[in-house]
Amino acid sequence: MTTHPVLKFTWDTDADRDVALPGYETAGAAGADIRANLAPADRAAGLTLQPMQRGLVPTGLRVEIPGGFEMQLRPRSGLALKHGLTLLNTPGTIDSDYRGPLGVIVINLGETAYTIRHGDRIAQLIVAPVVQAGVELVETLGDTVRGSGGFGSTGQA
C-alpha cells in the first residue's frame, strides 16, 4: 500500500473560504491547481497585469508540508500559451518549515493586459521528496567523459 503525503492547509485572516482548496482536476494529474484568493478590496475588479508587469497573487492559504517533502509552484500551461502568463521563480519552492501566507509570483509576458479574477486557477502545485545533500570540500573532482564541457558541449548548439 502506498502512503501519500498530506498537505494541511489553513485560511489566512481575510481569505474567502468559498474559494476551492487546491485540487487535482483529473485522476492522472501531477499538479493540483491553486486559485487566486484576492484581498476583499480587489475581488470585484481582479488583479490586472500589464505586459511585462509582475505581481504577487495571494492564495488565502497557509500550508504545513510533511518533513522530507517540498511543494513546488509551476505555471499552468493554458495560461502560458493563451495569455503569456507564467511564474517568475519556476518552480517556486515552498519548504516544509514555512508557515507564512502562500503567494504566487506571476508575470504577464503577453502583448495585452490580463486580469486575474478572484477564484481563478493561477498555478499548479507539485509535491516532491527532498534529499538534503552533505557538502564536502575536496582537492580534485573525479574524471568523466564530458569533463568540464559546458553549454552545448554534448551536441549541436
JSON list of C-alpha atoms in Angstrom, two decimals:
[
{"chain": "A", "resi": 1, "resn": "MET", "atom": "CA", "xyz": [0.00, 0.00, 0.00]},
{"chain": "A", "resi": 2, "resn": "THR", "atom": "CA", "xyz": [1.35, 3.44, -1.00]},
{"chain": "A", "resi": 3, "resn": "THR", "atom": "CA", "xyz": [1.23, 6.22, 1.57]},
{"chain": "A", "resi": 4, "resn": "HIS", "atom": "CA", "xyz": [0.75, 9.70, 0.12]},
{"chain": "A", "resi": 5, "resn": "PRO", "atom": "CA", "xyz": [1.95, 12.84, 1.88]},
{"chain": "A", "resi": 6, "resn": "VAL", "atom": "CA", "xyz": [-0.86, 15.02, 3.21]},
{"chain": "A", "resi": 7, "resn": "LEU", "atom": "CA", "xyz": [-0.75, 18.80, 2.90]},
{"chain": "A", "resi": 8, "resn": "LYS", "atom": "CA", "xyz": [-2.55, 20.57, 5.73]},
{"chain": "A", "resi": 9, "resn": "PHE", "atom": "CA", "xyz": [-3.99, 23.97, 4.83]},
{"chain": "A", "resi": 10, "resn": "THR", "atom": "CA", "xyz": [-5.39, 26.78, 6.91]},
{"chain": "A", "resi": 11, "resn": "TRP", "atom": "CA", "xyz": [-7.05, 30.01, 5.78]},
{"chain": "A", "resi": 12, "resn": "ASP", "atom": "CA", "xyz": [-5.44, 33.43, 6.05]},
{"chain": "A", "resi": 13, "resn": "THR", "atom": "CA", "xyz": [-7.39, 36.01, 8.05]},
{"chain": "A", "resi": 14, "resn": "ASP", "atom": "CA", "xyz": [-9.13, 37.77, 5.11]},
{"chain": "A", "resi": 15, "resn": "ALA", "atom": "CA", "xyz": [-9.42, 34.72, 2.86]},
{"chain": "A", "resi": 16, "resn": "ASP", "atom": "CA", "xyz": [-12.65, 33.93, 1.08]},
{"chain": "A", "resi": 17, "resn": "ARG", "atom": "CA", "xyz": [-13.46, 30.44, 2.35]},
{"chain": "A", "resi": 18, "resn": "ASP", "atom": "CA", "xyz": [-15.72, 29.80, -0.64]},
{"chain": "A", "resi": 19, "resn": "VAL", "atom": "CA", "xyz": [-12.68, 29.61, -2.96]},
{"chain": "A", "resi": 20, "resn": "ALA", "atom": "CA", "xyz": [-11.85, 25.97, -3.59]},
{"chain": "A", "resi": 21, "resn": "LEU", "atom": "CA", "xyz": [-8.81, 24.40, -1.97]},
{"chain": "A", "resi": 22, "resn": "PRO", "atom": "CA", "xyz": [-6.06, 23.14, -4.30]},
{"chain": "A", "resi": 23, "resn": "GLY", "atom": "CA", "xyz": [-7.25, 20.12, -6.23]},
{"chain": "A", "resi": 24, "resn": "TYR", "atom": "CA", "xyz": [-6.30, 17.68, -8.96]},
{"chain": "A", "resi": 25, "resn": "GLU", "atom": "CA", "xyz": [-8.56, 18.22, -11.98]},
{"chain": "A", "resi": 26, "resn": "THR", "atom": "CA", "xyz": [-8.06, 14.70, -13.42]},
{"chain": "A", "resi": 27, "resn": "ALA", "atom": "CA", "xyz": [-7.13, 11.30, -12.00]},
{"chain": "A", "resi": 28, "resn": "GLY", "atom": "CA", "xyz": [-3.73, 11.38, -13.71]},
{"chain": "A", "resi": 29, "resn": "ALA", "atom": "CA", "xyz": [-2.82, 14.98, -12.90]},
{"chain": "A", "resi": 30, "resn": "ALA", "atom": "CA", "xyz": [0.64, 15.51, -11.38]},
{"chain": "A", "resi": 31, "resn": "GLY", "atom": "CA", "xyz": [-0.20, 19.04, -10.28]},
{"chain": "A", "resi": 32, "resn": "ALA", "atom": "CA", "xyz": [-3.06, 20.34, -8.15]},
{"chain": "A", "resi": 33, "resn": "ASP", "atom": "CA", "xyz": [-4.48, 23.67, -9.29]},
{"chain": "A", "resi": 34, "resn": "ILE", "atom": "CA", "xyz": [-4.24, 26.51, -6.79]},
{"chain": "A", "resi": 35, "resn": "ARG", "atom": "CA", "xyz": [-6.52, 29.55, -7.01]},
{"chain": "A", "resi": 36, "resn": "ALA", "atom": "CA", "xyz": [-6.29, 33.29, -6.55]},
{"chain": "A", "resi": 37, "resn": "ASN", "atom": "CA", "xyz": [-7.91, 34.40, -3.31]},
{"chain": "A", "resi": 38, "resn": "LEU", "atom": "CA", "xyz": [-7.75, 38.15, -3.61]},
{"chain": "A", "resi": 39, "resn": "ALA", "atom": "CA", "xyz": [-8.00, 40.71, -0.82]},
{"chain": "A", "resi": 40, "resn": "PRO", "atom": "CA", "xyz": [-11.58, 41.89, -0.22]},
{"chain": "A", "resi": 41, "resn": "ALA", "atom": "CA", "xyz": [-10.90, 45.29, -1.85]},
{"chain": "A", "resi": 42, "resn": "ASP", "atom": "CA", "xyz": [-9.59, 43.59, -5.05]},
{"chain": "A", "resi": 43, "resn": "ARG", "atom": "CA", "xyz": [-12.21, 40.85, -5.51]},
{"chain": "A", "resi": 44, "resn": "ALA", "atom": "CA", "xyz": [-14.62, 42.77, -7.71]},
{"chain": "A", "resi": 45, "resn": "ALA", "atom": "CA", "xyz": [-12.07, 44.27, -10.11]},
{"chain": "A", "resi": 46, "resn": "GLY", "atom": "CA", "xyz": [-9.47, 41.50, -10.04]},
{"chain": "A", "resi": 47, "resn": "LEU", "atom": "CA", "xyz": [-5.73, 41.97, -10.40]},
{"chain": "A", "resi": 48, "resn": "THR", "atom": "CA", "xyz": [-4.73, 43.34, -13.81]},
{"chain": "A", "resi": 49, "resn": "LEU", "atom": "CA", "xyz": [-1.18, 42.81, -15.03]},
{"chain": "A", "resi": 50, "resn": "GLN", "atom": "CA", "xyz": [0.04, 44.90, -17.93]},
{"chain": "A", "resi": 51, "resn": "PRO", "atom": "CA", "xyz": [2.55, 43.37, -20.38]},
{"chain": "A", "resi": 52, "resn": "MET", "atom": "CA", "xyz": [5.86, 42.71, -18.58]},
{"chain": "A", "resi": 53, "resn": "GLN", "atom": "CA", "xyz": [4.28, 43.53, -15.21]},
{"chain": "A", "resi": 54, "resn": "ARG", "atom": "CA", "xyz": [4.62, 41.11, -12.32]},
{"chain": "A", "resi": 55, "resn": "GLY", "atom": "CA", "xyz": [2.58, 40.77, -9.18]},
{"chain": "A", "resi": 56, "resn": "LEU", "atom": "CA", "xyz": [2.16, 38.64, -6.09]},
{"chain": "A", "resi": 57, "resn": "VAL", "atom": "CA", "xyz": [-1.17, 36.85, -6.25]},
{"chain": "A", "resi": 58, "resn": "PRO", "atom": "CA", "xyz": [-2.48, 35.77, -2.84]},
{"chain": "A", "resi": 59, "resn": "THR", "atom": "CA", "xyz": [-3.99, 32.31, -2.39]},
{"chain": "A", "resi": 60, "resn": "GLY", "atom": "CA", "xyz": [-5.56, 32.94, 1.01]},
{"chain": "A", "resi": 61, "resn": "LEU", "atom": "CA", "xyz": [-3.79, 29.85, 2.31]},
{"chain": "A", "resi": 62, "resn": "ARG", "atom": "CA", "xyz": [-1.00, 28.73, 4.60]},
{"chain": "A", "resi": 63, "resn": "VAL", "atom": "CA", "xyz": [0.31, 25.18, 4.43]},
{"chain": "A", "resi": 64, "resn": "GLU", "atom": "CA", "xyz": [2.00, 22.53, 6.52]},
{"chain": "A", "resi": 65, "resn": "ILE", "atom": "CA", "xyz": [4.10, 20.22, 4.34]},
{"chain": "A", "resi": 66, "resn": "PRO", "atom": "CA", "xyz": [5.36, 16.95, 5.84]},
{"chain": "A", "resi": 67, "resn": "GLY", "atom": "CA", "xyz": [9.08, 16.78, 6.61]},
{"chain": "A", "resi": 68, "resn": "GLY", "atom": "CA", "xyz": [11.08, 15.26, 3.76]},
{"chain": "A", "resi": 69, "resn": "PHE", "atom": "CA", "xyz": [8.88, 16.94, 1.11]},
{"chain": "A", "resi": 70, "resn": "GLU", "atom": "CA", "xyz": [8.63, 20.28, -0.67]},
{"chain": "A", "resi": 71, "resn": "MET", "atom": "CA", "xyz": [5.81, 21.92, -2.58]},
{"chain": "A", "resi": 72, "resn": "GLN", "atom": "CA", "xyz": [6.67, 23.39, -5.99]},
{"chain": "A", "resi": 73, "resn": "LEU", "atom": "CA", "xyz": [4.58, 26.06, -7.72]},
{"chain": "A", "resi": 74, "resn": "ARG", "atom": "CA", "xyz": [4.57, 25.87, -11.51]},
{"chain": "A", "resi": 75, "resn": "PRO", "atom": "CA", "xyz": [2.80, 27.73, -14.32]},
{"chain": "A", "resi": 76, "resn": "ARG", "atom": "CA", "xyz": [-0.41, 26.46, -15.86]},
{"chain": "A", "resi": 77, "resn": "SER", "atom": "CA", "xyz": [0.28, 25.65, -19.49]},
{"chain": "A", "resi": 78, "resn": "GLY", "atom": "CA", "xyz": [-3.01, 27.05, -20.81]},
{"chain": "A", "resi": 79, "resn": "LEU", "atom": "CA", "xyz": [-2.39, 30.46, -19.23]},
{"chain": "A", "resi": 80, "resn": "ALA", "atom": "CA", "xyz": [1.16, 30.47, -20.56]},
{"chain": "A", "resi": 81, "resn": "LEU", "atom": "CA", "xyz": [0.18, 29.56, -24.12]},
{"chain": "A", "resi": 82, "resn": "LYS", "atom": "CA", "xyz": [-3.00, 31.62, -24.47]},
{"chain": "A", "resi": 83, "resn": "HIS", "atom": "CA", "xyz": [-2.07, 34.72, -22.45]},
{"chain": "A", "resi": 84, "resn": "GLY", "atom": "CA", "xyz": [1.68, 34.70, -21.78]},
{"chain": "A", "resi": 85, "resn": "LEU", "atom": "CA", "xyz": [1.17, 34.35, -18.02]},
{"chain": "A", "resi": 86, "resn": "THR", "atom": "CA", "xyz": [3.92, 32.47, -16.22]},
{"chain": "A", "resi": 87, "resn": "LEU", "atom": "CA", "xyz": [5.69, 32.34, -12.87]},
{"chain": "A", "resi": 88, "resn": "LEU", "atom": "CA", "xyz": [8.98, 34.13, -12.36]},
{"chain": "A", "resi": 89, "resn": "ASN", "atom": "CA", "xyz": [10.67, 31.72, -10.00]},
{"chain": "A", "resi": 90, "resn": "THR", "atom": "CA", "xyz": [9.67, 28.50, -11.69]},
{"chain": "A", "resi": 91, "resn": "PRO", "atom": "CA", "xyz": [9.49, 26.20, -9.96]},
{"chain": "A", "resi": 92, "resn": "GLY", "atom": "CA", "xyz": [8.91, 28.13, -6.79]},
{"chain": "A", "resi": 93, "resn": "THR", "atom": "CA", "xyz": [9.79, 26.01, -3.79]},
{"chain": "A", "resi": 94, "resn": "ILE", "atom": "CA", "xyz": [7.82, 26.06, -0.54]},
{"chain": "A", "resi": 95, "resn": "ASP", "atom": "CA", "xyz": [9.89, 24.44, 2.21]},
{"chain": "A", "resi": 96, "resn": "SER", "atom": "CA", "xyz": [8.36, 22.10, 4.79]},
{"chain": "A", "resi": 97, "resn": "ASP", "atom": "CA", "xyz": [9.16, 24.50, 7.64]},
{"chain": "A", "resi": 98, "resn": "TYR", "atom": "CA", "xyz": [7.46, 27.58, 6.06]},
{"chain": "A", "resi": 99, "resn": "ARG", "atom": "CA", "xyz": [4.14, 28.59, 7.62]},
{"chain": "A", "resi": 100, "resn": "GLY", "atom": "CA", "xyz": [3.53, 32.04, 6.12]},
{"chain": "A", "resi": 101, "resn": "PRO", "atom": "CA", "xyz": [0.96, 33.10, 3.51]},
{"chain": "A", "resi": 102, "resn": "LEU", "atom": "CA", "xyz": [1.21, 31.39, 0.12]},
{"chain": "A", "resi": 103, "resn": "GLY", "atom": "CA", "xyz": [1.58, 33.83, -2.74]},
{"chain": "A", "resi": 104, "resn": "VAL", "atom": "CA", "xyz": [2.27, 33.18, -6.40]},
{"chain": "A", "resi": 105, "resn": "ILE", "atom": "CA", "xyz": [4.66, 35.50, -8.30]},
{"chain": "A", "resi": 106, "resn": "VAL", "atom": "CA", "xyz": [3.03, 35.90, -11.71]},
{"chain": "A", "resi": 107, "resn": "ILE", "atom": "CA", "xyz": [4.34, 37.84, -14.72]},
{"chain": "A", "resi": 108, "resn": "ASN", "atom": "CA", "xyz": [2.50, 38.79, -17.89]},
{"chain": "A", "resi": 109, "resn": "LEU", "atom": "CA", "xyz": [4.78, 38.09, -20.85]},
{"chain": "A", "resi": 110, "resn": "GLY", "atom": "CA", "xyz": [1.87, 38.56, -23.23]},
{"chain": "A", "resi": 111, "resn": "GLU", "atom": "CA", "xyz": [1.16, 41.51, -25.51]},
{"chain": "A", "resi": 112, "resn": "THR", "atom": "CA", "xyz": [-2.04, 42.66, -23.78]},
{"chain": "A", "resi": 113, "resn": "ALA", "atom": "CA", "xyz": [-3.16, 43.26, -20.21]},
{"chain": "A", "resi": 114, "resn": "TYR", "atom": "CA", "xyz": [-4.53, 40.24, -18.37]},
{"chain": "A", "resi": 115, "resn": "THR", "atom": "CA", "xyz": [-6.86, 40.31, -15.38]},
{"chain": "A", "resi": 116, "resn": "ILE", "atom": "CA", "xyz": [-6.65, 37.58, -12.77]},
{"chain": "A", "resi": 117, "resn": "ARG", "atom": "CA", "xyz": [-10.10, 37.15, -11.27]},
{"chain": "A", "resi": 118, "resn": "HIS", "atom": "CA", "xyz": [-10.89, 36.13, -7.73]},
{"chain": "A", "resi": 119, "resn": "GLY", "atom": "CA", "xyz": [-11.05, 32.31, -7.66]},
{"chain": "A", "resi": 120, "resn": "ASP", "atom": "CA", "xyz": [-9.13, 31.80, -10.96]},
{"chain": "A", "resi": 121, "resn": "ARG", "atom": "CA", "xyz": [-6.80, 28.82, -11.17]},
{"chain": "A", "resi": 122, "resn": "ILE", "atom": "CA", "xyz": [-3.40, 30.56, -11.39]},
{"chain": "A", "resi": 123, "resn": "ALA", "atom": "CA", "xyz": [-0.74, 27.90, -10.84]},
{"chain": "A", "resi": 124, "resn": "GLN", "atom": "CA", "xyz": [-0.29, 24.25, -10.08]},
{"chain": "A", "resi": 125, "resn": "LEU", "atom": "CA", "xyz": [1.41, 22.72, -7.09]},
{"chain": "A", "resi": 126, "resn": "ILE", "atom": "CA", "xyz": [3.57, 19.62, -7.15]},
{"chain": "A", "resi": 127, "resn": "VAL", "atom": "CA", "xyz": [4.66, 17.72, -4.04]},
{"chain": "A", "resi": 128, "resn": "ALA", "atom": "CA", "xyz": [8.14, 16.20, -4.29]},
{"chain": "A", "resi": 129, "resn": "PRO", "atom": "CA", "xyz": [10.51, 14.39, -1.96]},
{"chain": "A", "resi": 130, "resn": "VAL", "atom": "CA", "xyz": [13.57, 16.29, -0.74]},
{"chain": "A", "resi": 131, "resn": "VAL", "atom": "CA", "xyz": [17.05, 14.93, -0.20]},
{"chain": "A", "resi": 132, "resn": "GLN", "atom": "CA", "xyz": [19.44, 17.20, 1.66]},
{"chain": "A", "resi": 133, "resn": "ALA", "atom": "CA", "xyz": [22.98, 16.57, 0.45]},
{"chain": "A", "resi": 134, "resn": "GLY", "atom": "CA", "xyz": [26.10, 16.80, 2.52]},
{"chain": "A", "resi": 135, "resn": "VAL", "atom": "CA", "xyz": [28.80, 19.27, 1.46]},
{"chain": "A", "resi": 136, "resn": "GLU", "atom": "CA", "xyz": [32.44, 18.29, 1.27]},
{"chain": "A", "resi": 137, "resn": "LEU", "atom": "CA", "xyz": [35.41, 20.31, 0.05]},
{"chain": "A", "resi": 138, "resn": "VAL", "atom": "CA", "xyz": [37.95, 18.15, -1.85]},
{"chain": "A", "resi": 139, "resn": "GLU", "atom": "CA", "xyz": [41.23, 18.82, -3.65]},
{"chain": "A", "resi": 140, "resn": "THR", "atom": "CA", "xyz": [40.11, 17.36, -7.02]},
{"chain": "A", "resi": 141, "resn": "LEU", "atom": "CA", "xyz": [36.96, 16.06, -8.67]},
{"chain": "A", "resi": 142, "resn": "GLY", "atom": "CA", "xyz": [36.58, 12.68, -10.37]},
{"chain": "A", "resi": 143, "resn": "ASP", "atom": "CA", "xyz": [37.05, 12.48, -14.16]},
{"chain": "A", "resi": 144, "resn": "THR", "atom": "CA", "xyz": [34.17, 11.95, -16.62]},
{"chain": "A", "resi": 145, "resn": "VAL", "atom": "CA", "xyz": [33.92, 11.66, -20.41]},
{"chain": "A", "resi": 146, "resn": "ARG", "atom": "CA", "xyz": [32.26, 15.08, -20.55]},
{"chain": "A", "resi": 147, "resn": "GLY", "atom": "CA", "xyz": [34.72, 16.71, -18.20]},
{"chain": "A", "resi": 148, "resn": "SER", "atom": "CA", "xyz": [34.33, 20.49, -17.97]},
{"chain": "A", "resi": 149, "resn": "GLY", "atom": "CA", "xyz": [32.39, 20.83, -21.25]},
{"chain": "A", "resi": 150, "resn": "GLY", "atom": "CA", "xyz": [29.67, 23.42, -20.69]},
{"chain": "A", "resi": 151, "resn": "PHE", "atom": "CA", "xyz": [26.68, 24.71, -22.62]},
{"chain": "A", "resi": 152, "resn": "GLY", "atom": "CA", "xyz": [26.25, 22.94, -25.95]},
{"chain": "A", "resi": 153, "resn": "SER", "atom": "CA", "xyz": [29.25, 20.67, -25.40]},
{"chain": "A", "resi": 154, "resn": "THR", "atom": "CA", "xyz": [27.33, 17.41, -25.82]},
{"chain": "A", "resi": 155, "resn": "GLY", "atom": "CA", "xyz": [25.82, 18.21, -29.21]},
{"chain": "A", "resi": 156, "resn": "GLN", "atom": "CA", "xyz": [24.90, 20.92, -31.64]},
{"chain": "A", "resi": 157, "resn": "ALA", "atom": "CA", "xyz": [24.11, 24.25, -30.04]}
]
